[in-house]
Short mmCIF file of C-alpha atoms in Angstrom, two decimals:
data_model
loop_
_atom_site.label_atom_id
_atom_site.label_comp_id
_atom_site.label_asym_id
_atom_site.label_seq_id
_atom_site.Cartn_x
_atom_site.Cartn_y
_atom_site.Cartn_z
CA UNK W 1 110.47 123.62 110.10
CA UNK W 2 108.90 121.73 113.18
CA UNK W 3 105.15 121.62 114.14
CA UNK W 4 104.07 124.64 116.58
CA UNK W 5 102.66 122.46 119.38
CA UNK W 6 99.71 120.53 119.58
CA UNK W 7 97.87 118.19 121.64
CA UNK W 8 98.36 114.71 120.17
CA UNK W 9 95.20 112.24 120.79
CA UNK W 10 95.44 108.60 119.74
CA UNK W 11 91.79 107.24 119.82
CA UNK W 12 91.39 103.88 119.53
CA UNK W 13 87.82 103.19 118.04
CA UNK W 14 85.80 105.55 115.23
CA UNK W 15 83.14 106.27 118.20
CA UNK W 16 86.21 107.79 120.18
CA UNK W 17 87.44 109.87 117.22
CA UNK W 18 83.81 111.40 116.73
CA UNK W 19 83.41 112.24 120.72
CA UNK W 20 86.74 113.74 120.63
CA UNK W 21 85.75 116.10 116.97
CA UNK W 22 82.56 116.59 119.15
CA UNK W 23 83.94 118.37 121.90
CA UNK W 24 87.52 119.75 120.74
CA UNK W 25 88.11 122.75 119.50
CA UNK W 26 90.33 122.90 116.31
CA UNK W 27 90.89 119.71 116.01
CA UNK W 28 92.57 118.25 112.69
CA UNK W 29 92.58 114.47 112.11
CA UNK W 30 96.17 112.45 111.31
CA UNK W 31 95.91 110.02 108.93
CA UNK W 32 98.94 108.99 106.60
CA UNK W 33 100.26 112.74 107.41
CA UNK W 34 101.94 113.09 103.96
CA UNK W 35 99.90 116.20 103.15
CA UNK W 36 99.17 117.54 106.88
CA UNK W 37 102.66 116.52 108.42
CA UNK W 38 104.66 119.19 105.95
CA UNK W 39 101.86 122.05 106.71
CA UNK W 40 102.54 121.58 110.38
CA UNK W 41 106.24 121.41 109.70
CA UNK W 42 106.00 124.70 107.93
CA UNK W 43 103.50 126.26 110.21
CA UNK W 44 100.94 126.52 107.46
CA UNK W 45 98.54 124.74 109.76
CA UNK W 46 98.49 125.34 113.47
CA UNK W 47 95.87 123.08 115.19
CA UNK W 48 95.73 122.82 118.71
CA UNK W 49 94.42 118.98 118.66
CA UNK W 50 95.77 116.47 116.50
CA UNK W 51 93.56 113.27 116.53
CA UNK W 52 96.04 110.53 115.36
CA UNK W 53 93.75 107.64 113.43
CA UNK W 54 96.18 105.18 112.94
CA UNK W 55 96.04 103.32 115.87
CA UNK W 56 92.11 102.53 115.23
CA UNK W 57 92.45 98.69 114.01
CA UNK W 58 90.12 97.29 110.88
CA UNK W 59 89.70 100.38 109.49
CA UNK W 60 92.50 99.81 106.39
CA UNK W 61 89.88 97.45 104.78
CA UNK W 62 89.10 97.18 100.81
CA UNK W 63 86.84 95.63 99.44
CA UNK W 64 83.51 94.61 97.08
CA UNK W 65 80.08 96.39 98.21
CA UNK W 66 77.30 97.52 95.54
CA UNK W 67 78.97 97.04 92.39
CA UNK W 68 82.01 99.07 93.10
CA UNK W 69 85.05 99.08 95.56
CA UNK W 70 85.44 100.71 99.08
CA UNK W 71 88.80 101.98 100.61
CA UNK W 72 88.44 102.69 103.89
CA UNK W 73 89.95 105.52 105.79
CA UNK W 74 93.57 104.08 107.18
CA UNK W 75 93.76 101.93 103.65
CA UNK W 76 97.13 102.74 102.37
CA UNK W 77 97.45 104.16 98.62
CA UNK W 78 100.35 101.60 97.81
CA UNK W 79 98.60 98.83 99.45
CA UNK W 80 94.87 100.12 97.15
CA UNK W 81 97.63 100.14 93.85
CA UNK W 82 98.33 96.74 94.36
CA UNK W 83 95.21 95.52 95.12
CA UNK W 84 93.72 92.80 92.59
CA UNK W 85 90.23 93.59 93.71
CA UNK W 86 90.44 97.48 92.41
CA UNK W 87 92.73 96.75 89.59
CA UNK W 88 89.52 94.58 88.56
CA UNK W 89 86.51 96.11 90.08
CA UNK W 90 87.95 100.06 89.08
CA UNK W 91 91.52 99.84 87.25
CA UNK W 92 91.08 104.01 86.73
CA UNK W 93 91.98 104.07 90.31
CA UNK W 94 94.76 101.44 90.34
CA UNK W 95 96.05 104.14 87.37
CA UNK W 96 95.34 107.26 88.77
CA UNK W 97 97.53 105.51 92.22
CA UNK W 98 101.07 105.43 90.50
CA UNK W 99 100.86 109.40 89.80
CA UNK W 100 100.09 110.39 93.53
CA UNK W 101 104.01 111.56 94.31
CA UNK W 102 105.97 108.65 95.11
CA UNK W 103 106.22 104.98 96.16
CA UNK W 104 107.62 105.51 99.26
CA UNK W 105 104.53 108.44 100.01
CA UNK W 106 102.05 106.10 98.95
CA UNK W 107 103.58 103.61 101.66
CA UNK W 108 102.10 106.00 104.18
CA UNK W 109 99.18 108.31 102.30
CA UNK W 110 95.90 106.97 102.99
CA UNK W 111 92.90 106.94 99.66
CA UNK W 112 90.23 109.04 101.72
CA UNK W 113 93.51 111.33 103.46
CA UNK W 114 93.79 112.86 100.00
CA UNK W 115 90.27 113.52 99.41
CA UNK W 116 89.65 114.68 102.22
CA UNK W 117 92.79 117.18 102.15
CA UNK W 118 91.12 117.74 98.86
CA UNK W 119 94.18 119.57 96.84
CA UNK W 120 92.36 120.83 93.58
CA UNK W 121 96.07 119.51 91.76
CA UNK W 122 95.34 116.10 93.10
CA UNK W 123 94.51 112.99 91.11
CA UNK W 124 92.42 111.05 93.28
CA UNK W 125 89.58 113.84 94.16
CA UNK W 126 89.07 114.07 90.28
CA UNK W 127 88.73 110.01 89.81
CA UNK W 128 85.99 109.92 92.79
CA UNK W 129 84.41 113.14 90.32
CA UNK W 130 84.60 111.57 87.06
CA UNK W 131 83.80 108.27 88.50
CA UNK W 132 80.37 109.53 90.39
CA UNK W 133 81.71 107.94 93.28
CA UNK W 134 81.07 109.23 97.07
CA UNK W 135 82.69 109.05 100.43
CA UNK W 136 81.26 108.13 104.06
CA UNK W 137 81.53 110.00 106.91
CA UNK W 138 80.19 109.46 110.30
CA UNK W 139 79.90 112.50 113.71
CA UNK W 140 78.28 111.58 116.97
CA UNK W 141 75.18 112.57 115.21
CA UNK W 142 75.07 110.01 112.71
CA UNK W 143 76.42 108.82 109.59
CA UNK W 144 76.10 110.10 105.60
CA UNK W 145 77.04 109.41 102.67
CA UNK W 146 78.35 112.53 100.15
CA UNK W 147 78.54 112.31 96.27
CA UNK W 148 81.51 113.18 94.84
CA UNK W 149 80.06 116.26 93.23
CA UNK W 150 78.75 117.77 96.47
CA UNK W 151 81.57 116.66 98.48
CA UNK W 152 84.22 119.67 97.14
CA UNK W 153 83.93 122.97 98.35
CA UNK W 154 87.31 124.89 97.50
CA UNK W 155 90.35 125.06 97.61
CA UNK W 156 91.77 122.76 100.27
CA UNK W 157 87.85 122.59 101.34
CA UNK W 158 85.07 119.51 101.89
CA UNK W 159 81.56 120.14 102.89
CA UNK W 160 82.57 117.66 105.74
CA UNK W 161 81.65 119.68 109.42
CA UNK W 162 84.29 119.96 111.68
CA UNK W 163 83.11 116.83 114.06
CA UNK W 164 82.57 114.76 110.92
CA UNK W 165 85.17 111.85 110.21
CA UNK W 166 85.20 110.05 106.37
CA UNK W 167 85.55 106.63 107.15
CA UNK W 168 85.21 105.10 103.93
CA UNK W 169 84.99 105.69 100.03
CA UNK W 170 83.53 104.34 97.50
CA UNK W 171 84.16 103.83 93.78
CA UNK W 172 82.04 102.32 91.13
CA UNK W 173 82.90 99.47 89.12
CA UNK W 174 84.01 100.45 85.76
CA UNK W 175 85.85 98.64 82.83
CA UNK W 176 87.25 100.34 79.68
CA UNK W 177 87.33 102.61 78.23
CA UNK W 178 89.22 105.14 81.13
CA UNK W 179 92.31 107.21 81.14
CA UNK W 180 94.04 109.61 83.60
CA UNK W 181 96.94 112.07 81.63
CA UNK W 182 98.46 114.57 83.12
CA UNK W 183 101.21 116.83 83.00
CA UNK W 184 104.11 118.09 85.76
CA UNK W 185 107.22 119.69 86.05
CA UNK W 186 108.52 116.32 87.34
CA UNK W 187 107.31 112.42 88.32
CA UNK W 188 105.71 112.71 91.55
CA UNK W 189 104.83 116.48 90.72
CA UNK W 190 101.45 118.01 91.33
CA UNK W 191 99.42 118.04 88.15
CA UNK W 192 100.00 121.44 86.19
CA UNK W 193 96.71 119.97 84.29
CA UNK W 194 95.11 117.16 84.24
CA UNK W 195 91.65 114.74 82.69
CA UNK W 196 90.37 111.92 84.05
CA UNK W 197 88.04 110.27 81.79
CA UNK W 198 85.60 107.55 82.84
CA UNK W 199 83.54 106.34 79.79
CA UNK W 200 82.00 109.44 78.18
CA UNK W 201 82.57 111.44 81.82
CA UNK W 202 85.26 113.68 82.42
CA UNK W 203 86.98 115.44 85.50
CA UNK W 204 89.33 117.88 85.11
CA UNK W 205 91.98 119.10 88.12
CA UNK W 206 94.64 121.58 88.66
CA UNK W 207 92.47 124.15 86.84
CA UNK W 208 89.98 125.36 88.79
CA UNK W 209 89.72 125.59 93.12
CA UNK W 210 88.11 122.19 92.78
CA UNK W 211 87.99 119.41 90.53
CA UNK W 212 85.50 119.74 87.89
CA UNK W 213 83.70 118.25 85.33
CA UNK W 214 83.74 118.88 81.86
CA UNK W 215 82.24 118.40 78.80
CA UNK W 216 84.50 115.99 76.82
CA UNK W 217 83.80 117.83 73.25
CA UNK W 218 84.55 121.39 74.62
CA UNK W 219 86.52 120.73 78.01
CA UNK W 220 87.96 124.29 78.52
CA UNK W 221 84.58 125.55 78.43
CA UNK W 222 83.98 128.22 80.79
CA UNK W 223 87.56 127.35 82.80
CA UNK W 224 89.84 130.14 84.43
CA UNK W 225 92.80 128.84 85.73
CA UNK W 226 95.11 130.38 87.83
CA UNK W 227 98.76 131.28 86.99
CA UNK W 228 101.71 131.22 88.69
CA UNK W 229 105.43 130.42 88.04
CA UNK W 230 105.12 126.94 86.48
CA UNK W 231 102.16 127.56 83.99
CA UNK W 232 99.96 130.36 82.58
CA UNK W 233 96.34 130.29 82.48
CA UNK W 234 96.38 129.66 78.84
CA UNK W 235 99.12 127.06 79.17
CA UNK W 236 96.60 125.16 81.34
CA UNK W 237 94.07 125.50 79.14
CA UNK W 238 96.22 124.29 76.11
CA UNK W 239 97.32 121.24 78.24
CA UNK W 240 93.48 120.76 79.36
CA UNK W 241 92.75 120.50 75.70
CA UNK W 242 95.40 118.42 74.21
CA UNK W 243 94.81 115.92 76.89
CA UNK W 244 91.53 115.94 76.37
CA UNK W 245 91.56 114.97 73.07
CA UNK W 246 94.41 111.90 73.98
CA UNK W 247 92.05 110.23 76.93
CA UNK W 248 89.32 110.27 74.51
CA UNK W 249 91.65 108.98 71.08
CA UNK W 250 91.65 105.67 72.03
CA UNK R 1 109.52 101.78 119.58
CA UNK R 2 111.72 99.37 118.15
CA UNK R 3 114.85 100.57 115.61
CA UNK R 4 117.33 98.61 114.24
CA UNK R 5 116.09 95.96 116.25
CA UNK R 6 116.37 97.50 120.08
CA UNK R 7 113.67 98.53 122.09
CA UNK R 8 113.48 102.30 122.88
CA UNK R 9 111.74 104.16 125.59
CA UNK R 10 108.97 106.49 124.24
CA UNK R 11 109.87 110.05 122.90
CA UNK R 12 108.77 113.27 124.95
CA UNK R 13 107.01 115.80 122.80
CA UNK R 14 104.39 114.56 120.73
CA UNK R 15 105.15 117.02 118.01
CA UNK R 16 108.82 115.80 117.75
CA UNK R 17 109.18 114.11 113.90
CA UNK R 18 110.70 110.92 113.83
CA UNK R 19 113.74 112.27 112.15
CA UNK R 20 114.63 114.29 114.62
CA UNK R 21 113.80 111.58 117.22
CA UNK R 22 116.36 109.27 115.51
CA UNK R 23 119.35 112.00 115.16
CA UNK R 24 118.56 114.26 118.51
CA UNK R 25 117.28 112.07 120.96
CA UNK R 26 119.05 108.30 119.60
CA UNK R 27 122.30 109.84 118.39
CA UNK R 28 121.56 107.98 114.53
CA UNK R 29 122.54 110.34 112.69
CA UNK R 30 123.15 108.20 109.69
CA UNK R 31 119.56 109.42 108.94
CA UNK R 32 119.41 112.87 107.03
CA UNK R 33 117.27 115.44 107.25
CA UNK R 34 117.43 117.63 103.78
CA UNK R 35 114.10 119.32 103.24
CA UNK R 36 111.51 118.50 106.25
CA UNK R 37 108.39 118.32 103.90
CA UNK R 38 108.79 115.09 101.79
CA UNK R 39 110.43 116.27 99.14
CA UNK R 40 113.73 115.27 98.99
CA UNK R 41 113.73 111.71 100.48
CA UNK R 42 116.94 112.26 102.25
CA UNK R 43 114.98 110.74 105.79
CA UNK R 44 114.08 108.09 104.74
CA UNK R 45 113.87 105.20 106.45
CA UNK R 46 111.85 100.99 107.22
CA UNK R 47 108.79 101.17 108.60
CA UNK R 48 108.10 97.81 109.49
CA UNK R 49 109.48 97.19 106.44
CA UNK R 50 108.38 99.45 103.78
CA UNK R 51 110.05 102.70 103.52
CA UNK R 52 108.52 106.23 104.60
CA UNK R 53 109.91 109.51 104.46
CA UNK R 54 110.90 110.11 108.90
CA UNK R 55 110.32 113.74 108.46
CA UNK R 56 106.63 113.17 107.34
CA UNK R 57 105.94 111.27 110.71
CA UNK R 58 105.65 112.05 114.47
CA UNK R 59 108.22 109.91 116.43
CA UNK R 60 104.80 108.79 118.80
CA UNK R 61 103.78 107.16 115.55
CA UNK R 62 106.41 104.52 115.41
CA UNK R 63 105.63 103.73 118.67
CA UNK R 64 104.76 99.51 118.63
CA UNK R 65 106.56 99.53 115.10
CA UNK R 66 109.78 98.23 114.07
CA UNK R 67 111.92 100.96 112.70
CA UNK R 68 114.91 100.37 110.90
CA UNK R 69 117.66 102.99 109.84
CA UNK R 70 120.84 102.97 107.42
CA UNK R 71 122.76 102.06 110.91
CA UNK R 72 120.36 98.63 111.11
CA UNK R 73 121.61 97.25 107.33
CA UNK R 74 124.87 96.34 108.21
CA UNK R 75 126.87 96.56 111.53
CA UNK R 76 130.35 97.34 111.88
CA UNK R 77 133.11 94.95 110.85
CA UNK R 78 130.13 93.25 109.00
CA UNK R 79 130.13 92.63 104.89
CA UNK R 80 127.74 95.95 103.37
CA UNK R 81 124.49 95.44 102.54
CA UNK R 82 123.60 94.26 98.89
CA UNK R 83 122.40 97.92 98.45
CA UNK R 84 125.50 99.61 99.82
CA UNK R 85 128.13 97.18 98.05
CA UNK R 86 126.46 98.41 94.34
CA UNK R 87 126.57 101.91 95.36
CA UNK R 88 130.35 101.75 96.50
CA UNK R 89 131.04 99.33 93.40
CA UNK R 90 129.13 101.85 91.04
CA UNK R 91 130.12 105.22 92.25
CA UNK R 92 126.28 106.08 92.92
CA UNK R 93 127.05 108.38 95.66
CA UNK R 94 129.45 111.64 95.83
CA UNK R 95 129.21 114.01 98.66
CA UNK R 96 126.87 111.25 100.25
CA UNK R 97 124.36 113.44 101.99
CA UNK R 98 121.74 111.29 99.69
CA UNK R 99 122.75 108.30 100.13
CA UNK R 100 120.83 107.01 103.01
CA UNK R 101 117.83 107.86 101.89
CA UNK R 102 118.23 106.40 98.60
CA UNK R 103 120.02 103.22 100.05
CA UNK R 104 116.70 102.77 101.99
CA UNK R 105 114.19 103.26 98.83
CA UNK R 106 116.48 100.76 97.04
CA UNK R 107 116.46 98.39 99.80
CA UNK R 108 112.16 98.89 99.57
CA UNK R 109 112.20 99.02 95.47
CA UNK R 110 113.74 95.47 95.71
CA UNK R 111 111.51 94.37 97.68
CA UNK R 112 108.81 95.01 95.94
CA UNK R 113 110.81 93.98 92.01
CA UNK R 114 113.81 91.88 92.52
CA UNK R 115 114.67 92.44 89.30
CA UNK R 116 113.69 96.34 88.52
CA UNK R 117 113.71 97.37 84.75
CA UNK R 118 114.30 100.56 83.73
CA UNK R 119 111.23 102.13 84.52
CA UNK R 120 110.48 100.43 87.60
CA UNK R 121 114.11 101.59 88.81
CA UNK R 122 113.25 105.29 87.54
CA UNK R 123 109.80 105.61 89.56
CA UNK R 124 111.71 103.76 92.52
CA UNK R 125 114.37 106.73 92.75
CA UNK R 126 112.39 109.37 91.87
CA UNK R 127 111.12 110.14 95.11
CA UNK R 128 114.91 110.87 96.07
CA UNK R 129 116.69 113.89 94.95
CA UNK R 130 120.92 113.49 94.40
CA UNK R 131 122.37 116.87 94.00
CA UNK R 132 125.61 115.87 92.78
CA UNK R 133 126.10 112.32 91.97
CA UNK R 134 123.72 112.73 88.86
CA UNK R 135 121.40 109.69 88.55
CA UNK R 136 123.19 107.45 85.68
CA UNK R 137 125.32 105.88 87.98
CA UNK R 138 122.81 105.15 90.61
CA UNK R 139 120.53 103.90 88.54
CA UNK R 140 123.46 101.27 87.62
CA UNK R 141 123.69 100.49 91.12
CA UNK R 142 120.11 99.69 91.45
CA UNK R 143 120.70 97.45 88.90
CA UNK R 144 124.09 95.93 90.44
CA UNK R 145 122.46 96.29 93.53
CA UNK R 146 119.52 93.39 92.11
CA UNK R 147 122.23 91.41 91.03
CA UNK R 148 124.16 91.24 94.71
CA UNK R 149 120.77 90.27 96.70
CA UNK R 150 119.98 86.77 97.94
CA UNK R 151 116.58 85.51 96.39
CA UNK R 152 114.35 86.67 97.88
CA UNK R 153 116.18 89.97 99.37
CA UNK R 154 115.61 90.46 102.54
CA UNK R 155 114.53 94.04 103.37
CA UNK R 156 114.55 93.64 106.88
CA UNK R 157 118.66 94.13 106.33
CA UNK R 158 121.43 91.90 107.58
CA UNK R 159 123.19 93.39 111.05
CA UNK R 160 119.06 93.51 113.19
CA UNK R 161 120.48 92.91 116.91
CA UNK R 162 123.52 94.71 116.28
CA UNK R 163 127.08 93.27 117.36
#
């Protein structure tokens, strides 16, 4: 239950970060750590370079650009669920923040950590989906921007290149009508299902290797969950239906 | 690093958490270590003021930051903590191997709602798992424990300095 050793880097700009991805091999980036720090403890994940984030400073910025919000990289999720700006500008993600785990995680989990550890059971991959938002990411070659619905690959997987960093993301503005439902074992639990519906759109997670979209009037459409000890595949599918039909009741 | 308000000289091993920094290497043991992924918020501890789970964090990370531990909230000889007087007055602790970790998501819950109602008290524990207490009574000390702080409560504790 301790890391397997690494070599810890603490880079102090962005530019330094994407030098350092440039040239190390297996290198993993630390950001809030609430996802990476337990696979390290349990030896899931064994990189040899760790390039600690956290010390880079004005990079935990939010705020208003093209008629949505951006959270950049170090922006911590409890200080994005307070923030007046998103609970005006996108209140689906100001919702979607009080069911990633807990209080105290969100003191430390960063917005663009999660989708970039992109956990298909995970709230805030499926908001950026339903939401058409997109995420940017800068290398030593350059910078890009990635919609949402190119950015996930599979399970635990981005189309981001190893050298690449996301420094920001970006959600559009949008009012009512929205709703994120979903259902766990316990608060704080990953999602056994779950919808995200913005407007007529909606994202499904915890049912396939990435989040998906669906089509509101037949959401289970072409799904195949996987089982395991807390749900059947059909149980998902039941939940993926009855929620369904409660985000778009109102 | 700074904890419980004294400066410390830098850990060795990068890949040492700060949990195990705090019991191994700075004898404060008052700090446990249940299940060394997140879960069971038995770690925690203030991060310049806000709490976070020790085992999810690399001791090299608190370096520059002010950490505090269930040792900094009240020294000895010195009148409990707010926090710790409701959870002695309400029986919200048994075998104790909890309790600091829920003392220090209390001591962050009130910071953020003075005055917690029930649901805000529910979300605010539920990142901390009690094994044998059962949760009634601590969620009546969260409540006592409202009811004890000074206006605005002051989650940077009471005994910072020591002595």
């Amino acid at each position: 239950m301790k890391p397997a050793p690494f070599e810890y880097h603490a880079p102090a700009g962005v530019d330094d970060v994407c030098s350092l991805l440039g040239s190390l091999e297996d290198a993993k980036i630390l950001a809030g750590g609430q996802s990476l720090i337990p696979l390290l403890n349990f030896r899931l994940a064994r990189p040899q370079h760790l390039v600690d984030i956290n010390r880079i400073a004005n990079l935990d910025r939010i705020y208003e650009r093209d008629g949505g919000v951006a959270v950049q990289a170090l922006a911590r999720q409890a200080a994005v669920e307070d923030s007046e700006l998103v609970a005006r500008i996108c209140p689906l993600l100001s919702a979607a923040l009080g069911f990633v785990a807990h209080r105290v995680i969100r003191n430390r989990g960063t917005v663009c950590g999660s989708l970039a550890h992109a956990d298909a059971a995970s709230e805030l991959p499926a908001v950026l989906l339903a939401l058409g938002g997109n995420v940017v990411v800068r290398s030593s070659r350059g910078e890009r921007t990635i919609p949402a619905g190119e950015l996930f690959a599979g399970v635990f997987e981005t189309t981001l290149a190893p050298d690449e960093v996301m420094v920001e993301a970006w959600f559009p503005a949008l009012g009512e009508p929205f709703a994120i439902l979903e259902e766990s074992r316990r608060h704080g639990d990953f999602a056994l299902a779950g919808v995200v519906r913005a407007g007529s759109r909606l994202a499904l997670f915890g049912v396939a290797p990435t989040p998906v979209l669906a089509d509101p009037s037949d959401p289970a459409s072409g799904l195949q969950p996987s089982g395991d000890l807390e749900a059947t595949p059909e149980f998902r599918i039941h939940l993926v239906r009855v929620l369904t039909e409660r985000a778009f009741a109102a | 690093m700074k904890v419980n308000g004294i400066e410390y000289p830098s850990p060795g091993a990068s890949r040492r958490l700060l949990s195990d920094h705090l019991r191994h290497d700075l004898g404060l043991t008052g700090t446990h270590v249940g299940c060394e992924h997140g879960v069971c918020g038995c770690c925690t501890v203030l991060l310049d003021g806000a709490p976070v789970r020790s085992c999810l964090m690399l001791a090299v990370q608190a370096e520059g930051h002010d950490v505090m531990t269930i040792e900094g909230l009240a020294g000895d000889g010195q009148a409990l903590h707010p926090v710790q007087q409701a959870f002695h007055e309400c029986h919200g602790l048994q075998c104790g191997f909890c309790t600091p970790g829920f003392v220090m998501s209390v001591v962050g819950l009130l910071a953020q709602h003075p005055n917690p109602n029930v649901q805000e008290i529910d979300e605010g524990i539920a990142g901390n798992l009690c094994r044998c207490t059962g949760y009634a009574s601590i969620r009546r000390a969260v409540k006592r424990a409202a009811e004890l702080s000074p206006s605005p409560l002051r989650a940077e504790g009471r005994g910072e300095g020591g002595t």
